Short mmCIF file of C-alpha atoms in Angstrom, two decimals:
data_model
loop_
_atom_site.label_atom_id
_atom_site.label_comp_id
_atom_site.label_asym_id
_atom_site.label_seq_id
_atom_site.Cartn_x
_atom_site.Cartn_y
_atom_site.Cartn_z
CA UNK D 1 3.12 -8.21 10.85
CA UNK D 2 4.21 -10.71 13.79
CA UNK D 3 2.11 -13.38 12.26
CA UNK D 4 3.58 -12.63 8.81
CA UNK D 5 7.15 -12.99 10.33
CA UNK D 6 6.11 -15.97 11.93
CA UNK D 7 4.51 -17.75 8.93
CA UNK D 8 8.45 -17.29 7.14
CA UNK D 9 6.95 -13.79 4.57
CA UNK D 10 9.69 -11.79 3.68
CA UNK D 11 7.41 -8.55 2.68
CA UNK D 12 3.97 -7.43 3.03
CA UNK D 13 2.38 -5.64 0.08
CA UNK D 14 -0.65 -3.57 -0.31
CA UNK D 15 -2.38 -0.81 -2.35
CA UNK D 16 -3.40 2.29 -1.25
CA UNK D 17 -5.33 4.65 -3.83
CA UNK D 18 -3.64 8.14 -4.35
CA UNK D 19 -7.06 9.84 -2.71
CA UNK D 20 -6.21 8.53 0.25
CA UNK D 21 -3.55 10.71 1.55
CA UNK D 22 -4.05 10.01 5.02
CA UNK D 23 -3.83 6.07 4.65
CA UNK D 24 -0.19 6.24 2.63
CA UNK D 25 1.43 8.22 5.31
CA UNK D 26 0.17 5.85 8.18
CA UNK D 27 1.88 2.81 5.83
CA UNK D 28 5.04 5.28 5.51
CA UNK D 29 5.17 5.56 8.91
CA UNK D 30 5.01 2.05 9.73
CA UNK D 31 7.80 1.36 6.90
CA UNK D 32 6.25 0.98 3.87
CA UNK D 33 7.71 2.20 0.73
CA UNK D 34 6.05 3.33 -2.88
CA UNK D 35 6.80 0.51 -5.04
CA UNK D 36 4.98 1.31 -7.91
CA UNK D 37 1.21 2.62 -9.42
CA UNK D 38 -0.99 1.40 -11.52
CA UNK D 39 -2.68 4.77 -13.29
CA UNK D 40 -6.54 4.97 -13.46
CA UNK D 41 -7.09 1.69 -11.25
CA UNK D 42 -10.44 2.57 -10.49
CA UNK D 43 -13.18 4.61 -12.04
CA UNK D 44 -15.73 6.40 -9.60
CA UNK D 45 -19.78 6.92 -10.59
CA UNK D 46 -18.85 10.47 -11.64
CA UNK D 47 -16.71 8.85 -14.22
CA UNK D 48 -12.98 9.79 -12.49
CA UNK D 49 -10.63 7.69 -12.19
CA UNK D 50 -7.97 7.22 -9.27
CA UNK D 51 -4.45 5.55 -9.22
CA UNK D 52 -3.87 2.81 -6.87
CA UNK D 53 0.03 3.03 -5.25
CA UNK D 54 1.80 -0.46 -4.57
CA UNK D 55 3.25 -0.38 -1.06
CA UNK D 56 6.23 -2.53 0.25
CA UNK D 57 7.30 -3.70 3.50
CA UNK D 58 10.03 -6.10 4.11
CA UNK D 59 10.09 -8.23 7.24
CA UNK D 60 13.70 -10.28 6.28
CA UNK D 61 16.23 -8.73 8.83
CA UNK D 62 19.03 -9.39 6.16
#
């Protein structure tokens, strides 16, 4: 995140999928907010399918 601040990015965005409980509450922690989902982003071998979550996190200080 230094390096993004540094380089002039006002946010850093990611995607998380909905599975993954314990990877969207680390990014929660470190500030980033649910911007958005895509629904059925990926389909697994047993022919599920998962949502991805868009994840925010603004670096401007205004």
């Amino acid at each position: 995140m230094r390096a993004a601040r540094r380089m002039g990015f006002g946010q850093i965005e990611l995607g998380v999928f909905s599975c993954n409980g314990r990877a969207k509450r680390l990014y929660e922690k470190m500030d980033f907010v649910c911007c958005g989902t895509t629904p059925r982003a990926v389909r697994y071998k047993d022919g599920s399918y998962d949502d991805e979550i868009m994840m925010v996190k603004r670096l401007e200080t205004t």
